[in-house]
Backbone as CSV, one residue per row, in Angstrom:
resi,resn,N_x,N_y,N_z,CA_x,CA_y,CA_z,C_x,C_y,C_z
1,UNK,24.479,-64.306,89.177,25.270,-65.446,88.726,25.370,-65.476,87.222
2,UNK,24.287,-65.399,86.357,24.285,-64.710,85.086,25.419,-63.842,84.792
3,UNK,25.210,-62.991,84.854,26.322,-61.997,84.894,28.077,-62.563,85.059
4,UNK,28.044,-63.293,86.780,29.292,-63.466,86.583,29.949,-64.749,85.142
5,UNK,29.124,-65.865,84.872,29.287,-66.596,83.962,29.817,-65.966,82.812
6,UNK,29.358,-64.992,82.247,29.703,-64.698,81.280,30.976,-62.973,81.415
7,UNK,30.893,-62.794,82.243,32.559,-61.922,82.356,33.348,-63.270,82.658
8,UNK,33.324,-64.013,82.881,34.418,-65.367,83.057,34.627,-65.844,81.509
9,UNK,33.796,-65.816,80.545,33.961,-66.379,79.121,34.721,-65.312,78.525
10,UNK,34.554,-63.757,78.804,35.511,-62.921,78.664,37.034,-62.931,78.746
11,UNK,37.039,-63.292,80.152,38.643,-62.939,80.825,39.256,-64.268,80.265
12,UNK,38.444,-65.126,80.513,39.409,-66.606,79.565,39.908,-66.292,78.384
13,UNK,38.816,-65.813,77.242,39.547,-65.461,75.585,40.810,-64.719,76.030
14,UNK,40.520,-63.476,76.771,41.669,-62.451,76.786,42.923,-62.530,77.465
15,UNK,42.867,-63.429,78.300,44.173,-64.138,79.429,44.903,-65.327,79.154
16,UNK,45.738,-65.162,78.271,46.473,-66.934,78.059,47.470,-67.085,78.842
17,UNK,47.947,-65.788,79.611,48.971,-66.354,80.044,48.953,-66.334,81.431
18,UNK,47.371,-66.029,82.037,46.818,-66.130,83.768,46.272,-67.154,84.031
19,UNK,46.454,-67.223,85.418,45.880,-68.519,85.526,44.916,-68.531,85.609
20,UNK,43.666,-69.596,86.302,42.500,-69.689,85.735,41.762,-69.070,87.302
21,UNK,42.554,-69.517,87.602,42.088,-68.791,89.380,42.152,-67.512,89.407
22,UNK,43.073,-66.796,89.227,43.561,-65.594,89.295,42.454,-64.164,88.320
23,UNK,42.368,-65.359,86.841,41.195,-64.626,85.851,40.150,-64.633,86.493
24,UNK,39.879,-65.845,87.120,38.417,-65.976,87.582,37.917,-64.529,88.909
25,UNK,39.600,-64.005,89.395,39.173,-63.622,90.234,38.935,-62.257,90.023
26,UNK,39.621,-62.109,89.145,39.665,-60.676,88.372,38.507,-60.047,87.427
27,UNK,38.197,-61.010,87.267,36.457,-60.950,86.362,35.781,-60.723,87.376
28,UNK,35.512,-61.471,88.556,34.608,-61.252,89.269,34.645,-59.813,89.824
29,UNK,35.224,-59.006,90.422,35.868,-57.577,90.583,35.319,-56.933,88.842
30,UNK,35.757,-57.169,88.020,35.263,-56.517,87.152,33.709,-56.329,86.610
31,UNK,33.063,-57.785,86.965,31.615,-57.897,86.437,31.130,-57.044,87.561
32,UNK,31.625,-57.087,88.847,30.836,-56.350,89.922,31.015,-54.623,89.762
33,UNK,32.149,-54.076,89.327,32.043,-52.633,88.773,31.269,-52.191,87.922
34,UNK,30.715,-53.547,86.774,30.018,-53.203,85.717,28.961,-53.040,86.056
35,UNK,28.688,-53.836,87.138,26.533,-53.693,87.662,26.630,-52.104,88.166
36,UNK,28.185,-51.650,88.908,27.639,-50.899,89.781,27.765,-49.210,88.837
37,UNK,28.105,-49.294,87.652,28.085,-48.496,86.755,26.909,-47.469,86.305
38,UNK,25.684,-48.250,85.653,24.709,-47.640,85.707,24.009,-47.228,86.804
39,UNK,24.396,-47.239,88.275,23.940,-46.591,89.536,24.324,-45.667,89.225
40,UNK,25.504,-45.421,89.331,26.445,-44.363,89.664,26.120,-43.333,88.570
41,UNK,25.849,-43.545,87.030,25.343,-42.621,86.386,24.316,-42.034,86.723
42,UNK,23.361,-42.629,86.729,22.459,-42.264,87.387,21.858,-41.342,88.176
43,UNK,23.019,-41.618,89.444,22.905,-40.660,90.603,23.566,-39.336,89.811
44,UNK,24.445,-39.060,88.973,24.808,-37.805,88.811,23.866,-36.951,87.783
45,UNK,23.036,-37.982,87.501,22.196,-36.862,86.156,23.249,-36.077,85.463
46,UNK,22.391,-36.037,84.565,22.508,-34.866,83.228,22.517,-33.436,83.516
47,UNK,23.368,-32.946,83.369,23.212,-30.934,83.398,21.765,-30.655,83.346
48,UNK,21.175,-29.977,84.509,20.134,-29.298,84.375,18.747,-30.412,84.193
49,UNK,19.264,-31.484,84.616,17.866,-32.580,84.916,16.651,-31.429,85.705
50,UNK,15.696,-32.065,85.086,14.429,-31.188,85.593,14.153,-30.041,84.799
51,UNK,14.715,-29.431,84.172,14.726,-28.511,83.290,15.327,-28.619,81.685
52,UNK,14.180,-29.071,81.018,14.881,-29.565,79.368,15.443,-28.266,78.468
53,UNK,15.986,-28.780,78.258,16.610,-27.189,77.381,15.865,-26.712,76.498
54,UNK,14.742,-27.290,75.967,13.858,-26.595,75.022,12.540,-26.567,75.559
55,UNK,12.693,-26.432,77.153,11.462,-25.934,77.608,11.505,-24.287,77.824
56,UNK,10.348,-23.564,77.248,10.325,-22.461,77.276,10.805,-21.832,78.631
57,UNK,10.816,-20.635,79.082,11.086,-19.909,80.418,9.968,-19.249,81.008
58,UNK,9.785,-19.721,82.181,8.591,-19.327,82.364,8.145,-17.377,82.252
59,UNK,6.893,-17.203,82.348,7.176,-15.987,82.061,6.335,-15.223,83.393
60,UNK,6.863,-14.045,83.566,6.915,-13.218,84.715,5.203,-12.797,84.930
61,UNK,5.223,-12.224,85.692,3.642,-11.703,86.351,3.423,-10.120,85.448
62,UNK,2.157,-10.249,85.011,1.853,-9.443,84.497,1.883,-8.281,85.608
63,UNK,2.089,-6.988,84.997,2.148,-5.596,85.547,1.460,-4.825,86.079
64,UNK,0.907,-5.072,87.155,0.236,-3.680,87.746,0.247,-2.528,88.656
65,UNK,0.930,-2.137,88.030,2.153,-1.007,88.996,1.126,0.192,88.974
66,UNK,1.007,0.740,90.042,0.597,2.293,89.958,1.435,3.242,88.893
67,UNK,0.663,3.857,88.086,1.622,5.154,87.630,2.284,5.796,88.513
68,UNK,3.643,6.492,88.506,4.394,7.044,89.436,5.162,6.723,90.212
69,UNK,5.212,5.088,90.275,5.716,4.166,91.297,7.030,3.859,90.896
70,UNK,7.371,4.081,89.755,8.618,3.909,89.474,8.755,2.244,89.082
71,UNK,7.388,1.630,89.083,7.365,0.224,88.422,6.130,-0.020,87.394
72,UNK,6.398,-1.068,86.694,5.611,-1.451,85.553,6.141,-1.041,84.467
73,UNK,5.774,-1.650,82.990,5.526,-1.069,82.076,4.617,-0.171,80.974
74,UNK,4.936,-0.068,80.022,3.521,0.447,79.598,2.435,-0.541,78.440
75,UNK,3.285,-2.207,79.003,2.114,-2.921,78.917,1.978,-4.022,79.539
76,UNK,1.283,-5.221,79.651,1.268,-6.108,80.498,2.008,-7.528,79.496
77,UNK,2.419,-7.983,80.510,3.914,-9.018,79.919,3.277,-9.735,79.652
78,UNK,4.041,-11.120,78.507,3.686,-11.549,77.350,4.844,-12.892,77.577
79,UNK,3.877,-14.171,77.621,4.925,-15.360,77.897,6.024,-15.205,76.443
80,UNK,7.202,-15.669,76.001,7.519,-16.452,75.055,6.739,-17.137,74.287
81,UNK,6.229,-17.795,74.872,5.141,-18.748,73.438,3.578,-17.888,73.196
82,UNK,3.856,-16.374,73.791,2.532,-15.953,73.127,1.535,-15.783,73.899
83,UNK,1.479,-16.581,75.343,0.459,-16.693,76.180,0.284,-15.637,77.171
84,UNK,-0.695,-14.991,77.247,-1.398,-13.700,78.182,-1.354,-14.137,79.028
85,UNK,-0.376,-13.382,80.301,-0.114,-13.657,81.455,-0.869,-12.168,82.113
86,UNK,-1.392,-11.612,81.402,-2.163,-10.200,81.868,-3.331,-10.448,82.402
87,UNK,-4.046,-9.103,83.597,-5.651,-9.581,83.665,-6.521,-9.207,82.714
88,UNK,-7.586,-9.754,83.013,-8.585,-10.142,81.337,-8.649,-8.317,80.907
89,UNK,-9.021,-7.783,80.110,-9.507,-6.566,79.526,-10.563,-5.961,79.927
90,UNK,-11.075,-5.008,80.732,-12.399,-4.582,81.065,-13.301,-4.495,79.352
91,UNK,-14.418,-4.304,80.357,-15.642,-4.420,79.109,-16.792,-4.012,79.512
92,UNK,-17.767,-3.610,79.044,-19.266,-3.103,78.936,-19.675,-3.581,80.486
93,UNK,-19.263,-4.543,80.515,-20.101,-5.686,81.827,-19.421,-5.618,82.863
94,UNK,-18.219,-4.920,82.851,-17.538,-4.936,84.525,-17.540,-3.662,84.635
95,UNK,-17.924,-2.157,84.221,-17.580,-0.951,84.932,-19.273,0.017,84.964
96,UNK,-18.885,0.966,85.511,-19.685,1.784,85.184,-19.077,3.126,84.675
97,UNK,-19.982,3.963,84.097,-19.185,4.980,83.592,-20.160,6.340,84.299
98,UNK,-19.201,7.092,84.722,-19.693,8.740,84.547,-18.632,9.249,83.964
99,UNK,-19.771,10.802,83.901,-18.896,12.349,83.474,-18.869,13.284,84.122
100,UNK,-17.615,13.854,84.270,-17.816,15.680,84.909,-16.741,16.530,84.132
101,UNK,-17.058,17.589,84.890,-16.342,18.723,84.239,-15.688,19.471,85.531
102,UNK,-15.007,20.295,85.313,-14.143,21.116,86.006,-14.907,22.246,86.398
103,UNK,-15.000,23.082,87.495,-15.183,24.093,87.445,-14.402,25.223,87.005
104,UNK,-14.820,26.344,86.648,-14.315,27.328,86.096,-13.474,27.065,84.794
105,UNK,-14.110,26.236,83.716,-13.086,25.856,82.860,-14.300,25.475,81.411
106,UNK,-15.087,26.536,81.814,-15.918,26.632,79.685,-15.766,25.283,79.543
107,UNK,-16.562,24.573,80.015,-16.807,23.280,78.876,-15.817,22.760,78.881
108,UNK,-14.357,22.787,78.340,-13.209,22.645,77.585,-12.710,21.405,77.922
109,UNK,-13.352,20.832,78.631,-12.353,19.618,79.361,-13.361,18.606,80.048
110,UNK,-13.642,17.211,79.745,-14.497,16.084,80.040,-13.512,14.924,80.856
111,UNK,-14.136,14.732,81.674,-13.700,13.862,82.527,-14.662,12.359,82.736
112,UNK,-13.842,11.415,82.178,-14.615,9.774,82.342,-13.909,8.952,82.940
113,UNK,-14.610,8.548,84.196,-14.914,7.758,85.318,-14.946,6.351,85.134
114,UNK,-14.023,5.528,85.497,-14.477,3.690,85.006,-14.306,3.124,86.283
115,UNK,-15.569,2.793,87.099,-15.471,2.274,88.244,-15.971,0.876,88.136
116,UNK,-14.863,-0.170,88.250,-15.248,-1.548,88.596,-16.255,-2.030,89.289
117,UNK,-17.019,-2.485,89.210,-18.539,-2.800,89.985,-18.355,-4.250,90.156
118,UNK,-17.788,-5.412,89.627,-17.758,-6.986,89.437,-16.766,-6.990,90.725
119,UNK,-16.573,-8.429,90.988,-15.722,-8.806,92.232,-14.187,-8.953,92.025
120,UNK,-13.966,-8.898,90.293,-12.468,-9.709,89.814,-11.622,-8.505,89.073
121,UNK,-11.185,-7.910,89.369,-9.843,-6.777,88.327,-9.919,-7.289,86.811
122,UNK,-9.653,-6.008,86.280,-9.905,-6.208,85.060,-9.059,-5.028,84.306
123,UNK,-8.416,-4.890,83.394,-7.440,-3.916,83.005,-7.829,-2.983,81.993
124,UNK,-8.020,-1.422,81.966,-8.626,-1.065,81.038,-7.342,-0.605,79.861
125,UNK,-6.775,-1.311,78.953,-6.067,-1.004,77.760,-5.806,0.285,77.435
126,UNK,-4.564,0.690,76.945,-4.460,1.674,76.195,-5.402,3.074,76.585
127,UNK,-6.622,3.314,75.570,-7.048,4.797,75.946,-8.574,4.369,75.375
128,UNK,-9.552,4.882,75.545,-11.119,4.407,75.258,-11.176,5.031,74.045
129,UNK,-12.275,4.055,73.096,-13.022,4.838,71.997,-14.132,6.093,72.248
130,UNK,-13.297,7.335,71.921,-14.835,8.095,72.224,-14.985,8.954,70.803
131,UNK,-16.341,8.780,70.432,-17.168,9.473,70.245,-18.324,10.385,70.062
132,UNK,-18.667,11.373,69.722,-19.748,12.386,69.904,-20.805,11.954,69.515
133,UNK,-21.560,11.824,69.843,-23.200,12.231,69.406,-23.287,10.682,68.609
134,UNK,-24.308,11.265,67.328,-24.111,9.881,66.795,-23.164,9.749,65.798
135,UNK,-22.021,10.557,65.873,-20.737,10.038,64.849,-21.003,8.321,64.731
136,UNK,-20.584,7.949,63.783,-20.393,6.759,63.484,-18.709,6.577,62.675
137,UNK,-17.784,7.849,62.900,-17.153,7.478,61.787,-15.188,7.039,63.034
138,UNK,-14.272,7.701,62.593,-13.272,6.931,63.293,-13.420,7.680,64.958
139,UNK,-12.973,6.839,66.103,-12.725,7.682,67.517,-11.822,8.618,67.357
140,UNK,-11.748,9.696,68.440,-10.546,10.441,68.168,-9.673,9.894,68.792
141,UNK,-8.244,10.547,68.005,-6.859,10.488,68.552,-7.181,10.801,69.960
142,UNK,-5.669,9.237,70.591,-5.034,9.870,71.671,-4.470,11.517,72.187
143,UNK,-4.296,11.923,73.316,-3.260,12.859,73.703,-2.117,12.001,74.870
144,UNK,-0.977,12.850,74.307,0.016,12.424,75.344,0.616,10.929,74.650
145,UNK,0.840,10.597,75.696,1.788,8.958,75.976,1.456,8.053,76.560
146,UNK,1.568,6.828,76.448,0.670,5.588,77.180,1.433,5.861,78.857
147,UNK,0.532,5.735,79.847,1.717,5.498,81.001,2.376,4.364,81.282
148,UNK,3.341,4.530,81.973,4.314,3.399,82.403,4.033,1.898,82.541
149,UNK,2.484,2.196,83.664,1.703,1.177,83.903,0.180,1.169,83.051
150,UNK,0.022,-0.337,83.490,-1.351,-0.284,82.487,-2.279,-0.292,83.904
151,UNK,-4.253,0.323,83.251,-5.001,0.829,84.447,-5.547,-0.284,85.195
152,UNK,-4.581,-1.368,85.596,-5.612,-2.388,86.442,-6.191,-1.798,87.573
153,UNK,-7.716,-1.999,87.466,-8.531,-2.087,88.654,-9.270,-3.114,88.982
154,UNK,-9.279,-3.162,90.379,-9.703,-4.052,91.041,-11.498,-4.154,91.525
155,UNK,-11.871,-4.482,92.253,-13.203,-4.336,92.744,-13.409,-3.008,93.341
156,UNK,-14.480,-1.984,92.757,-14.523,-0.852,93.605,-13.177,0.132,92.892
157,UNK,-12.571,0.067,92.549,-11.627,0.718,92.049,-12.275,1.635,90.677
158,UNK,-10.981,2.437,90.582,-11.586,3.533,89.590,-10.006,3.790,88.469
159,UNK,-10.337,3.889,86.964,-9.707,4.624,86.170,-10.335,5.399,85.479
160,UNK,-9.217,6.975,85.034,-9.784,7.735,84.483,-9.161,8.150,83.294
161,UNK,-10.233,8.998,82.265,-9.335,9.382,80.971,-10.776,10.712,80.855
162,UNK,-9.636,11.598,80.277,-9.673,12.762,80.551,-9.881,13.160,78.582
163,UNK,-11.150,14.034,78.705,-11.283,14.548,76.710,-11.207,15.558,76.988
164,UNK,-10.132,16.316,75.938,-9.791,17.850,75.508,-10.795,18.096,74.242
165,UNK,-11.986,18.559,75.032,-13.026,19.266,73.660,-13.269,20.202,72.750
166,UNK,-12.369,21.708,73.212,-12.411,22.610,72.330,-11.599,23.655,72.774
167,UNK,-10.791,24.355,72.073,-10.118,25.532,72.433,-11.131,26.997,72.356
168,UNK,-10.462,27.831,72.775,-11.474,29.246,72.327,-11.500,29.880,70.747
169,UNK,-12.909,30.241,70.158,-11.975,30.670,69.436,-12.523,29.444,67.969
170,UNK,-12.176,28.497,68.056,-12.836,27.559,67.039,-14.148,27.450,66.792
171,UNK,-14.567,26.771,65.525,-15.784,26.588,65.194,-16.281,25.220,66.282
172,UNK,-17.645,25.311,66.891,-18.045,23.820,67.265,-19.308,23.880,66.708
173,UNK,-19.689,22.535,67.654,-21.100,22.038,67.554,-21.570,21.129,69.103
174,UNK,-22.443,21.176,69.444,-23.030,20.715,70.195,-24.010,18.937,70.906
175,UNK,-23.617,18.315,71.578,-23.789,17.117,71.617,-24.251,16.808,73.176
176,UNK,-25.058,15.733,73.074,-25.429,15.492,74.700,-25.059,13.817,74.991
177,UNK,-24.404,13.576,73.973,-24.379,11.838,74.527,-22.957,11.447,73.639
178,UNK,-21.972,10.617,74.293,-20.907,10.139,74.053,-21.281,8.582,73.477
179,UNK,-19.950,7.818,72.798,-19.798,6.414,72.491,-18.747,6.330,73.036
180,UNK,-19.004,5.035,74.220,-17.251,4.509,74.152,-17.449,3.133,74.160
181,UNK,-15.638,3.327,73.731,-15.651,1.830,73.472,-13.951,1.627,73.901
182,UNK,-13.310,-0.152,74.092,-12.702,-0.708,74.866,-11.770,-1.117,74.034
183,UNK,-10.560,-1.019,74.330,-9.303,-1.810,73.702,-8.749,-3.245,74.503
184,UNK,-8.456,-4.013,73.512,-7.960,-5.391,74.514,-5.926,-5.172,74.621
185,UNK,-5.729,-6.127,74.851,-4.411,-5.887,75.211,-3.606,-5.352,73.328
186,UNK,-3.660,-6.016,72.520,-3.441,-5.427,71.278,-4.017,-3.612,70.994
187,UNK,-2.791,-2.564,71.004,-3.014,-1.516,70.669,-3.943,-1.564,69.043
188,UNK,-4.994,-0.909,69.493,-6.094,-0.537,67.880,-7.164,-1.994,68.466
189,UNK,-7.049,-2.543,68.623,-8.096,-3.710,69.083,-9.218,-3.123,69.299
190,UNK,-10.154,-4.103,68.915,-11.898,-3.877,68.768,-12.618,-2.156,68.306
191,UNK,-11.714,-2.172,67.196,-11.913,-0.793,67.087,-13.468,-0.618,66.045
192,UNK,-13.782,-1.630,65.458,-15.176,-2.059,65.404,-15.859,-2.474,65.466
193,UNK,-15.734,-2.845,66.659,-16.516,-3.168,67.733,-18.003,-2.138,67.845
194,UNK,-19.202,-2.646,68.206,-20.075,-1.276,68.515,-19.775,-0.624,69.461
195,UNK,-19.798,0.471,70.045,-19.595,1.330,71.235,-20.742,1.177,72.403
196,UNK,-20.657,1.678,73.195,-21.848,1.598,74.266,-21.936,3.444,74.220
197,UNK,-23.227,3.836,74.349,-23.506,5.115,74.044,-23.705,5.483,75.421
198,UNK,-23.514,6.692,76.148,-23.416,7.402,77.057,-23.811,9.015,76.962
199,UNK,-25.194,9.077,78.373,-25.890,10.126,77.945,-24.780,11.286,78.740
200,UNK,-24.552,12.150,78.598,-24.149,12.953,79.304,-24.606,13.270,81.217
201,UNK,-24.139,13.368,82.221,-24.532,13.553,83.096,-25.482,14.690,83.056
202,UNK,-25.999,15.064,84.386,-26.662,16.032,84.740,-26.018,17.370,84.742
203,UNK,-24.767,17.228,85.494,-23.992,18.003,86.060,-23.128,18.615,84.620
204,UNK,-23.049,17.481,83.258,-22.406,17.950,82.552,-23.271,18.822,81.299
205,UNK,-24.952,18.354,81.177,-25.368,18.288,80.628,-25.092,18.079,78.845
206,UNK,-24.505,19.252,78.486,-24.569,19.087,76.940,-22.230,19.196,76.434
207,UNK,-22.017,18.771,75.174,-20.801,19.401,75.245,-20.379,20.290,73.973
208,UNK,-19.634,21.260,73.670,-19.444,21.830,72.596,-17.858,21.327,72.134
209,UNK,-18.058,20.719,71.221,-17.029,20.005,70.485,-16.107,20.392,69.611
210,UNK,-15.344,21.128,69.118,-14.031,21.410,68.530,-13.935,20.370,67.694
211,UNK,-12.941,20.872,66.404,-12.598,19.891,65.022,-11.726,19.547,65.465
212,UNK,-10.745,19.166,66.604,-9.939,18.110,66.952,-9.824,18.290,68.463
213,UNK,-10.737,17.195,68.876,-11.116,16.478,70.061,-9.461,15.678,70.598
214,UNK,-9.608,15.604,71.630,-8.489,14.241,71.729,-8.759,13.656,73.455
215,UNK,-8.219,12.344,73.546,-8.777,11.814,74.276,-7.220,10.979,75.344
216,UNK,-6.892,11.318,76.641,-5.837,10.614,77.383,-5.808,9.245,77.437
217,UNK,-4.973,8.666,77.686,-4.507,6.875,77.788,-5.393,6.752,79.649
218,UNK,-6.089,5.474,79.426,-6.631,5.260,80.980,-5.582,5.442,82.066
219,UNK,-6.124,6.073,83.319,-4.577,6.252,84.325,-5.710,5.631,85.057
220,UNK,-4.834,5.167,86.337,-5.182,4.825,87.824,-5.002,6.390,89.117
221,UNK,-4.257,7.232,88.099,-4.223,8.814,88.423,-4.237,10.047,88.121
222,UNK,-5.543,10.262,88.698,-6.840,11.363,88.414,-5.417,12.411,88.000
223,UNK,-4.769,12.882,88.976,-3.618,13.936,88.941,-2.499,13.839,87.320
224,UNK,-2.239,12.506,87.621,-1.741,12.349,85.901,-2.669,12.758,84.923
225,UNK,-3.893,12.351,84.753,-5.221,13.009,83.716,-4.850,14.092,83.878
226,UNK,-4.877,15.139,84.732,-5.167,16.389,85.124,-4.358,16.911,84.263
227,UNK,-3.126,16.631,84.841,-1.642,17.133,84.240,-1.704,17.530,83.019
228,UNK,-1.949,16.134,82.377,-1.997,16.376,80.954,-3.056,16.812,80.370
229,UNK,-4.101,16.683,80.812,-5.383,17.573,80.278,-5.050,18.863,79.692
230,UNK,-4.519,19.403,81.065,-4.880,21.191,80.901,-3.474,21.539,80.242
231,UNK,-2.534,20.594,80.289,-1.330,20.968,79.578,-1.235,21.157,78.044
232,UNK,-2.084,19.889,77.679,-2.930,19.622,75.829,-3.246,20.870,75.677
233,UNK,-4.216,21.494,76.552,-5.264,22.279,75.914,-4.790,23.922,76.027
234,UNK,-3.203,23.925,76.458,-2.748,25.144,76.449,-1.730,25.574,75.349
235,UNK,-1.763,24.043,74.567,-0.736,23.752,73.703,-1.516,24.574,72.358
């Protein structure tokens, strides 16, 4: 009733030459479109209600594609605003490590083992810090190319990276215990960091080391290591 009172003080100023019945009736029709106005907006929303235009996009599932699969990248995806949508980084506390060697193959070629032991996946980055003996000074260079995918493993699961130690023919030296150490999702990350030292196996016992060592990107496949191992070391 509010309402209609005052669309009637309206249509009077604006109508001199209607009658008073006729205004009255015409206001009323009009005050009643006016209530029903803000419904009707209402119901149609704004473009894209529920979604503000300066809300970021959400961002996709981090990558853990087998090498070879023809999926993943060669790193784990990265919201818009910065936020790690990847699994956490392996570390000292989720794997175990061995070593072997090849048969029929002089020393020339080290093989390291990262088997998940914890219950939760964990991604091993890029390629491990290794060093000899008690070097203390930089890890060696990569060999090769990062793969496609990065090495998530899961519980019980295994990645490997493969060291090219010496050609024939060069000067070495001799060592029985490795350092490695862990990259986080940032390529060069924790690069001084301390290492965790590693005695040589049984099976591997000692290694003879070459003036340029180099070391593969973690795979989820032994056969990819392989590949490129013996391919490095023919180079």
């Amino acid at each position: 009733m509010r309402t209609a009172r005052k669309s009637w003080k309206t249509c009077t100023l604006g109508a001199v030459a209607v009658a008073a019945l006729l205004s009255s009736a015409a206001c009323d029709s009009g005050g009643a479109d006016e209530r029903k106005s803000p419904a009707a907006s209402g119901t149609a929303g704004a473009p894209g209600a529920g979604t503000p235009s300066g809300a970021p996009t959400p961002a996709p599932a981090g990558t853990t594609a087998r090498p070879g699969s023809g999926e993943g990248t060669s790193g784990p995806s990265q919201s818009p605003g910065g936020g790690d949508t990847a699994v956490a980084a392996c570390n000292d506390n989720d794997l175990s490590i061995d070593t072997s060697g090849w048969r029929q193959d002089s020393g020339q070629h080290l093989l390291i083992t990262a088997t998940n032991f914890t219950d939760k996946a964990c991604t091993l980055y890029h390629y491990p810090y290794v060093r000899f003996g008690t070097d203390i000074g930089d890890p060696i260079a990569p060999a090769g190319s990062a793969p496609r995918a990065v090495a998530t493993i899961g519980p019980k699961e295994k990645a490997y990276a493969g060291v090219f130690v010496f050609r024939a023919g060069q000067r070495t030296r001799t060592v029985t215990s490795i350092s490695l150490g862990y990259q986080d999702r940032a390529p060069g990350s924790n690069r001084d960091v301390a290492s965790l030292d590693i005695r040589l196996s049984d099976e591997v016992g000692s290694l003879t080391v070459g003036p340029d060592p180099r070391v593969t990107y973690w795979n989820t496949d032994l056969r990819a290591v392989e590949d490129l191992l013996f391919r490095s070391g023919k180079s």
